Amino acid sequence: MKDAVVSPGPKVRIVDSPIPEPGPEQLVIQVVVSGSNPKDWKVPEILKDEANSGDDIAGIVHSVGSKVWEFKPGDRVASFHEMRTKGGSYAEYALGWQHTTFHLPKSVGFEDAATIPLAAMTSAIGLYLRLGLPSPWTPATSPIPLVVYGGASAVGAFALKLAVKSDIHPLIVVAGRGMPFVESLIDRSKGDTIIDYRSGEDAVVKGIKDALKGQKLYYAFDAVSEKGSYQNIIKVLEKDGSITLVLPGKKYPEIPETVHQSITSVGESHGKASDFAYVYYRYMARALAEGWGVGGRGGALRNLKEGKASAVKYVFRIADTPGVKSASL
C-alpha cells in the first residue's frame, strides 16, 4: 500500500508499506478520507524524525482482530488512531482500536467524519474530565460562564458544540477570522458572545469582563495555549478557578498556583481515559445521526504550521493521492 511519511519542514514523501495486521482489539480500516491536525507537522519537527503522523480515520473496515465484536468488514466507520504508533491514517490502510472507533450513520460523508475523532475527543476530555463540567445527559441547570479561547479552531468548535449540548452558558468565545463560523455555534439569547482577539489584549480582557455582566468566571478552555491566550484568561479567572490547556510539554509560570491548571491530552483515549472515549465516541455517532457535525497534504500541513487554518479543517481523500488506485466503496 501507499504510505505518506511526514518529516520536518514539513515535507511529505510517499512510500510502499505492507498493509498492517490488526491486534486482537484492533481494526484495519481502508482509509477513504484522512483528517489532519496541527500536531501532524509539529511532532516530526519537535522529535526531529519522520512518521505517518495522521490519526483521523474515515473509511471502510477491511479486517478485525480476534476480540473485536462491534465491527465487521464492510462497515463504514471513523476512528482515532493511537498517536506515534504504526498504522497512521496517511495511508491506504490504517489501524484503529475498537474503543476509539465508531459507526457512521448513512447520512454522514467520509469528509465530515474525518474531522471528528481527534478534535472532538480532545474537547470532550477537556470539558468533562479536566474541567468537570456537566455532561450532555445531565446538563447544567443554572448559568455556568465558560471562556473558550480559540473558538474557530477544530478543538474549540467541538468544545462549543458539546457545551451547548450540556446547556453551558454564557459561552464567551475568543476568535478572529473565524468569527462568522463561531456565530453559527453559539446562542446569543443565552448570553453567548464573541470577542475578537485582533483588537488587542486589553480589549480581550475587557470583553470577557463585560460579557460576564457581574458573574464570576471559574472555567476556561484554552484551545490555543500560546500567543497571550492564557495570560488574558487569568486576568479574569477567579483565583480558585480552573483552566485547561492543550499544549503538552510547556510550562505556564504566569498562571497562579491557586488556579486549577490541567493539560488536555487526547492521547489518554488510549490509556486511562479509554472507557470515557468508548462512551463519548458512541454518543457522538448518535449525535451525528441527529445532524450534529462540522460542516495535497504537504500544502495543508504548511498552512496549519503558518496559522492559515481558521474555521477550516483539512481532510485528504486517499484515492486522490498520486500513485493510489481509486477503490470501489
CSV table of C-alpha atoms in Angstrom, one decimal:
chain,number,residue,atom,x,y,z
A,1,MET,CA,0.0,0.0,0.0
A,2,LYS,CA,1.0,3.7,-0.3
A,3,ASP,CA,2.0,5.3,2.9
A,4,ALA,CA,2.7,9.1,3.4
A,5,VAL,CA,5.6,9.9,5.7
A,6,VAL,CA,5.9,13.3,7.2
A,7,SER,CA,9.3,14.8,8.1
A,8,PRO,CA,10.4,18.2,9.5
A,9,GLY,CA,9.7,21.1,7.1
A,10,PRO,CA,7.1,19.8,6.8
A,11,LYS,CA,7.9,17.5,4.0
A,12,VAL,CA,5.9,14.5,2.8
A,13,ARG,CA,7.1,11.5,0.8
A,14,ILE,CA,5.1,8.6,-0.4
A,15,VAL,CA,6.5,5.1,0.3
A,16,ASP,CA,5.4,1.5,-0.2
A,17,SER,CA,4.5,-0.3,3.0
A,18,PRO,CA,2.7,-3.6,3.9
A,19,ILE,CA,-0.9,-3.5,4.9
A,20,PRO,CA,-0.9,-3.6,8.7
A,21,GLU,CA,-2.2,-6.6,10.7
A,22,PRO,CA,-4.8,-5.9,13.5
A,23,GLY,CA,-4.1,-6.8,17.1
A,24,PRO,CA,-6.8,-8.7,19.0
A,25,GLU,CA,-8.8,-5.4,19.7
A,26,GLN,CA,-7.9,-3.5,16.6
A,27,LEU,CA,-9.3,-3.0,13.2
A,28,VAL,CA,-7.7,-2.4,9.8
A,29,ILE,CA,-9.6,0.3,8.0
A,30,GLN,CA,-9.4,1.1,4.3
A,31,VAL,CA,-8.9,4.9,4.5
A,32,VAL,CA,-11.3,6.9,2.3
A,33,VAL,CA,-10.5,10.2,3.9
A,34,SER,CA,-7.9,11.2,6.5
A,35,GLY,CA,-8.2,14.3,8.7
A,36,SER,CA,-5.3,16.5,9.7
A,37,ASN,CA,-4.2,18.3,12.8
A,38,PRO,CA,-1.5,20.8,13.8
A,39,LYS,CA,0.4,18.2,15.7
A,40,ASP,CA,0.9,16.3,12.4
A,41,TRP,CA,3.6,18.7,11.4
A,42,LYS,CA,4.6,19.8,15.0
A,43,VAL,CA,5.6,16.3,16.3
A,44,PRO,CA,8.1,15.5,13.5
A,45,GLU,CA,9.7,18.9,14.0
A,46,ILE,CA,9.9,18.6,17.7
A,47,LEU,CA,11.3,15.0,17.6
A,48,LYS,CA,13.4,15.5,14.5
A,49,ASP,CA,12.1,12.3,12.9
A,50,GLU,CA,9.6,11.1,10.3
A,51,ALA,CA,6.5,9.1,10.6
A,52,ASN,CA,3.0,8.7,9.2
A,53,SER,CA,1.5,11.2,11.7
A,54,GLY,CA,-2.1,11.0,10.6
A,55,ASP,CA,-4.6,10.0,13.3
A,56,ASP,CA,-8.1,10.9,12.0
A,57,ILE,CA,-9.5,7.9,10.0
A,58,ALA,CA,-12.7,7.7,8.0
A,59,GLY,CA,-13.3,4.6,5.8
A,60,ILE,CA,-14.4,1.0,5.5
A,61,VAL,CA,-13.5,-1.8,7.8
A,62,HIS,CA,-11.1,-4.2,6.0
A,63,SER,CA,-10.3,-6.7,8.7
A,64,VAL,CA,-10.7,-7.1,12.5
A,65,GLY,CA,-8.9,-8.6,15.4
A,66,SER,CA,-10.0,-11.8,17.3
A,67,LYS,CA,-11.6,-9.8,20.2
A,68,VAL,CA,-13.4,-7.2,18.0
A,69,TRP,CA,-17.2,-7.8,18.4
A,70,GLU,CA,-18.7,-4.5,17.4
A,71,PHE,CA,-17.4,-4.2,13.9
A,72,LYS,CA,-17.1,-6.3,10.8
A,73,PRO,CA,-15.5,-5.9,7.3
A,74,GLY,CA,-17.5,-3.6,5.1
A,75,ASP,CA,-18.7,-1.3,8.0
A,76,ARG,CA,-18.5,2.5,7.5
A,77,VAL,CA,-16.5,3.9,10.4
A,78,ALA,CA,-14.5,6.7,11.8
A,79,SER,CA,-11.6,6.1,14.2
A,80,PHE,CA,-8.9,7.8,16.2
A,81,HIS,CA,-5.6,6.1,15.6
A,82,GLU,CA,-3.2,5.7,18.5
A,83,MET,CA,-0.7,8.5,18.1
A,84,ARG,CA,3.0,7.7,17.5
A,85,THR,CA,2.3,4.1,16.6
A,86,LYS,CA,2.3,2.2,13.3
A,87,GLY,CA,-0.7,2.3,11.0
A,88,GLY,CA,-1.4,6.1,10.7
A,89,SER,CA,-4.2,7.5,8.6
A,90,TYR,CA,-2.0,9.0,5.9
A,91,ALA,CA,-2.1,5.7,4.0
A,92,GLU,CA,-4.4,3.4,2.1
A,93,TYR,CA,-5.0,1.3,5.2
A,94,ALA,CA,-4.8,2.3,8.9
A,95,LEU,CA,-5.1,0.8,12.3
A,96,GLY,CA,-7.8,1.8,14.8
A,97,TRP,CA,-8.7,0.4,18.3
A,98,GLN,CA,-12.2,-0.9,18.8
A,99,HIS,CA,-12.9,1.5,21.7
A,100,THR,CA,-11.9,4.6,19.7
A,101,THR,CA,-13.8,3.6,16.5
A,102,PHE,CA,-17.5,4.3,15.9
A,103,HIS,CA,-20.1,3.6,13.2
A,104,LEU,CA,-21.0,6.3,10.7
A,105,PRO,CA,-24.7,7.0,10.1
A,106,LYS,CA,-25.6,6.6,6.4
A,107,SER,CA,-26.3,10.4,6.2
A,108,VAL,CA,-22.7,11.3,7.2
A,109,GLY,CA,-20.0,11.5,4.5
A,110,PHE,CA,-16.4,10.5,5.0
A,111,GLU,CA,-15.1,14.1,4.6
A,112,ASP,CA,-17.2,15.2,7.5
A,113,ALA,CA,-16.4,12.1,9.6
A,114,ALA,CA,-12.6,12.7,9.2
A,115,THR,CA,-12.9,16.0,11.0
A,116,ILE,CA,-14.2,14.4,14.2
A,117,PRO,CA,-12.1,11.8,16.1
A,118,LEU,CA,-9.1,13.7,17.5
A,119,ALA,CA,-10.6,17.2,17.8
A,120,ALA,CA,-14.0,16.1,19.2
A,121,MET,CA,-12.4,13.8,21.8
A,122,THR,CA,-9.9,16.5,22.9
A,123,SER,CA,-12.8,18.8,23.5
A,124,ALA,CA,-14.8,16.1,25.5
A,125,ILE,CA,-11.8,15.3,27.7
A,126,GLY,CA,-11.2,19.0,28.3
A,127,LEU,CA,-14.7,19.9,29.2
A,128,TYR,CA,-15.8,16.8,31.2
A,129,LEU,CA,-12.6,15.2,32.6
A,130,ARG,CA,-10.4,18.2,33.1
A,131,LEU,CA,-12.9,21.0,33.9
A,132,GLY,CA,-15.6,18.6,35.4
A,133,LEU,CA,-18.5,20.4,33.7
A,134,PRO,CA,-22.0,18.9,33.4
A,135,SER,CA,-22.3,16.2,30.7
A,136,PRO,CA,-24.9,16.3,27.8
A,137,TRP,CA,-27.1,13.8,29.6
A,138,THR,CA,-27.0,15.6,32.9
A,139,PRO,CA,-27.0,19.2,31.6
A,140,ALA,CA,-26.5,22.4,33.6
A,141,THR,CA,-29.5,23.7,35.5
A,142,SER,CA,-28.1,27.2,36.2
A,143,PRO,CA,-25.7,29.6,34.3
A,144,ILE,CA,-22.1,28.5,34.1
A,145,PRO,CA,-19.9,31.1,32.3
A,146,LEU,CA,-17.2,29.4,30.2
A,147,VAL,CA,-14.5,31.0,28.2
A,148,VAL,CA,-13.4,29.1,25.1
A,149,TYR,CA,-10.3,30.7,23.7
A,150,GLY,CA,-9.8,29.7,20.0
A,151,GLY,CA,-13.4,29.0,19.2
A,152,ALA,CA,-12.8,28.8,15.4
A,153,SER,CA,-10.2,26.0,15.8
A,154,ALA,CA,-11.4,22.4,15.3
A,155,VAL,CA,-11.0,21.7,19.1
A,156,GLY,CA,-12.6,25.0,20.1
A,157,ALA,CA,-15.6,24.5,17.7
A,158,PHE,CA,-16.3,21.0,19.1
A,159,ALA,CA,-15.9,22.4,22.7
A,160,LEU,CA,-18.7,24.9,21.8
A,161,LYS,CA,-20.9,22.2,20.3
A,162,LEU,CA,-20.5,20.0,23.3
A,163,ALA,CA,-21.0,22.9,25.7
A,164,VAL,CA,-24.3,23.8,24.0
A,165,LYS,CA,-25.4,20.1,24.3
A,166,SER,CA,-24.6,20.4,28.0
A,167,ASP,CA,-26.6,23.7,28.3
A,168,ILE,CA,-23.5,25.5,29.5
A,169,HIS,CA,-24.0,29.3,29.1
A,170,PRO,CA,-22.9,32.0,28.7
A,171,LEU,CA,-20.2,31.0,26.3
A,172,ILE,CA,-17.6,33.7,26.0
A,173,VAL,CA,-15.7,32.9,22.8
A,174,VAL,CA,-12.4,34.4,21.7
A,175,ALA,CA,-11.8,34.2,18.0
A,176,GLY,CA,-10.5,36.1,14.9
A,177,ARG,CA,-11.1,35.5,11.2
A,178,GLY,CA,-13.4,32.6,12.1
A,179,MET,CA,-15.9,34.7,14.0
A,180,PRO,CA,-18.8,34.2,11.4
A,181,PHE,CA,-18.3,30.5,11.8
A,182,VAL,CA,-18.4,30.7,15.6
A,183,GLU,CA,-21.6,32.8,15.4
A,184,SER,CA,-23.3,29.7,14.0
A,185,LEU,CA,-22.3,27.6,17.0
A,186,ILE,CA,-23.5,29.9,19.9
A,187,ASP,CA,-26.8,31.1,21.3
A,188,ARG,CA,-26.9,34.9,21.8
A,189,SER,CA,-30.3,34.6,23.6
A,190,LYS,CA,-28.5,32.8,26.4
A,191,GLY,CA,-25.8,35.4,26.8
A,192,ASP,CA,-23.2,33.9,24.5
A,193,THR,CA,-20.8,36.3,22.9
A,194,ILE,CA,-17.7,36.5,20.7
A,195,ILE,CA,-14.6,38.6,21.4
A,196,ASP,CA,-12.1,39.5,18.6
A,197,TYR,CA,-8.6,38.8,19.8
A,198,ARG,CA,-7.3,41.0,16.9
A,199,SER,CA,-8.5,44.1,18.9
A,200,GLY,CA,-5.6,43.6,21.3
A,201,GLU,CA,-5.1,42.1,24.7
A,202,ASP,CA,-6.7,44.9,26.7
A,203,ALA,CA,-9.8,44.7,24.6
A,204,VAL,CA,-10.0,40.9,25.1
A,205,VAL,CA,-9.8,41.2,28.8
A,206,LYS,CA,-12.3,44.0,28.9
A,207,GLY,CA,-14.6,42.0,26.5
A,208,ILE,CA,-14.5,39.0,28.8
A,209,LYS,CA,-15.3,41.1,31.9
A,210,ASP,CA,-18.2,42.9,30.0
A,211,ALA,CA,-19.6,39.5,28.8
A,212,LEU,CA,-19.7,38.2,32.4
A,213,LYS,CA,-22.1,41.0,33.4
A,214,GLY,CA,-21.0,40.7,37.1
A,215,GLN,CA,-20.8,36.9,37.1
A,216,LYS,CA,-17.6,35.2,38.2
A,217,LEU,CA,-15.5,33.1,35.9
A,218,TYR,CA,-14.5,29.7,37.2
A,219,TYR,CA,-14.0,27.8,33.9
A,220,ALA,CA,-11.8,28.3,30.8
A,221,PHE,CA,-10.9,26.0,27.9
A,222,ASP,CA,-7.8,27.4,26.2
A,223,ALA,CA,-7.7,25.7,22.7
A,224,VAL,CA,-4.8,27.9,21.8
A,225,SER,CA,-2.5,27.9,24.8
A,226,GLU,CA,0.0,30.4,23.4
A,227,LYS,CA,0.3,33.9,22.0
A,228,GLY,CA,-1.1,35.5,25.1
A,229,SER,CA,-4.2,33.4,25.4
A,230,TYR,CA,-3.9,32.0,28.9
A,231,GLN,CA,-2.3,35.3,30.1
A,232,ASN,CA,-5.5,37.1,29.1
A,233,ILE,CA,-7.8,34.5,30.7
A,234,ILE,CA,-6.1,34.5,34.1
A,235,LYS,CA,-6.7,38.3,34.4
A,236,VAL,CA,-10.4,37.5,34.7
A,237,LEU,CA,-10.5,33.9,36.0
A,238,GLU,CA,-11.2,33.5,39.8
A,239,LYS,CA,-8.2,32.7,41.9
A,240,ASP,CA,-9.6,29.2,42.6
A,241,GLY,CA,-10.9,28.7,39.1
A,242,SER,CA,-10.0,26.1,36.5
A,243,ILE,CA,-8.2,26.3,33.2
A,244,THR,CA,-7.3,23.5,30.8
A,245,LEU,CA,-4.7,24.0,28.1
A,246,VAL,CA,-3.9,21.9,25.0
A,247,LEU,CA,-0.2,22.2,24.5
A,248,PRO,CA,1.8,19.5,26.4
A,249,GLY,CA,5.4,19.8,27.4
A,250,LYS,CA,5.1,23.5,28.0
A,251,LYS,CA,5.3,25.4,31.3
A,252,TYR,CA,2.8,28.1,32.2
A,253,PRO,CA,4.5,30.1,35.0
A,254,GLU,CA,2.2,33.1,34.8
A,255,ILE,CA,-0.8,31.0,36.0
A,256,PRO,CA,-1.2,31.4,39.8
A,257,GLU,CA,-0.7,28.3,41.9
A,258,THR,CA,-4.2,28.7,43.3
A,259,VAL,CA,-5.7,28.2,39.9
A,260,HIS,CA,-6.5,24.6,39.0
A,261,GLN,CA,-4.4,24.1,35.9
A,262,SER,CA,-4.5,21.0,33.7
A,263,ILE,CA,-3.4,19.7,30.3
A,264,THR,CA,-6.0,18.2,28.0
A,265,SER,CA,-4.3,15.3,26.2
A,266,VAL,CA,-6.3,13.3,23.7
A,267,GLY,CA,-3.7,10.5,23.9
A,268,GLU,CA,-5.4,9.4,27.1
A,269,SER,CA,-8.1,7.9,25.0
A,270,HIS,CA,-5.7,5.0,24.5
A,271,GLY,CA,-4.8,4.9,28.2
A,272,LYS,CA,-6.6,5.8,31.4
A,273,ALA,CA,-9.5,7.6,29.6
A,274,SER,CA,-10.3,4.6,27.4
A,275,ASP,CA,-13.7,3.9,29.0
A,276,PHE,CA,-14.6,7.6,28.7
A,277,ALA,CA,-13.6,7.6,25.0
A,278,TYR,CA,-15.6,4.4,24.3
A,279,VAL,CA,-18.8,6.1,25.7
A,280,TYR,CA,-18.3,9.5,24.1
A,281,TYR,CA,-17.5,8.2,20.6
A,282,ARG,CA,-20.7,6.3,20.6
A,283,TYR,CA,-22.6,9.4,21.9
A,284,MET,CA,-21.0,11.3,19.0
A,285,ALA,CA,-22.2,8.7,16.5
A,286,ARG,CA,-25.7,9.2,17.7
A,287,ALA,CA,-25.4,13.0,17.6
A,288,LEU,CA,-24.1,12.7,14.0
A,289,ALA,CA,-27.3,10.8,13.1
A,290,GLU,CA,-29.3,13.7,14.5
A,291,GLY,CA,-27.5,16.2,12.3
A,292,TRP,CA,-24.6,17.3,14.6
A,293,GLY,CA,-21.3,17.9,12.9
A,294,VAL,CA,-18.7,20.3,11.5
A,295,GLY,CA,-19.6,21.1,8.3
A,296,GLY,CA,-2.2,17.9,-1.4
A,297,ARG,CA,-1.2,17.1,2.3
A,298,GLY,CA,2.1,19.0,2.2
A,299,GLY,CA,0.4,22.3,1.4
A,300,ALA,CA,-2.2,21.7,4.0
A,301,LEU,CA,0.3,20.9,6.7
A,302,ARG,CA,2.2,24.1,5.8
A,303,ASN,CA,-1.0,26.1,6.1
A,304,LEU,CA,-1.5,24.6,9.5
A,305,LYS,CA,2.1,25.5,10.5
A,306,GLU,CA,1.7,29.1,9.3
A,307,GLY,CA,-1.6,29.6,11.1
A,308,LYS,CA,-3.7,29.9,8.0
A,309,ALA,CA,-6.4,27.4,9.0
A,310,SER,CA,-9.1,29.3,10.8
A,311,ALA,CA,-12.6,27.9,10.8
A,312,VAL,CA,-11.4,25.3,8.4
A,313,LYS,CA,-10.3,21.6,8.7
A,314,TYR,CA,-8.1,20.0,6.1
A,315,VAL,CA,-9.0,16.4,5.0
A,316,PHE,CA,-7.5,14.2,2.4
A,317,ARG,CA,-9.2,11.8,0.1
A,318,ILE,CA,-6.7,9.0,-0.1
A,319,ALA,CA,-7.7,7.8,-3.6
A,320,ASP,CA,-6.7,11.2,-4.9
A,321,THR,CA,-3.1,10.7,-3.9
A,322,PRO,CA,-0.8,10.2,-6.9
A,323,GLY,CA,0.0,6.5,-7.3
A,324,VAL,CA,-3.1,5.3,-5.4
A,325,LYS,CA,-5.7,3.4,-7.4
A,326,SER,CA,-9.3,4.5,-6.7
A,327,ALA,CA,-11.2,1.9,-4.7
A,328,SER,CA,-14.8,1.0,-5.3
A,329,LEU,CA,-16.6,1.9,-2.0
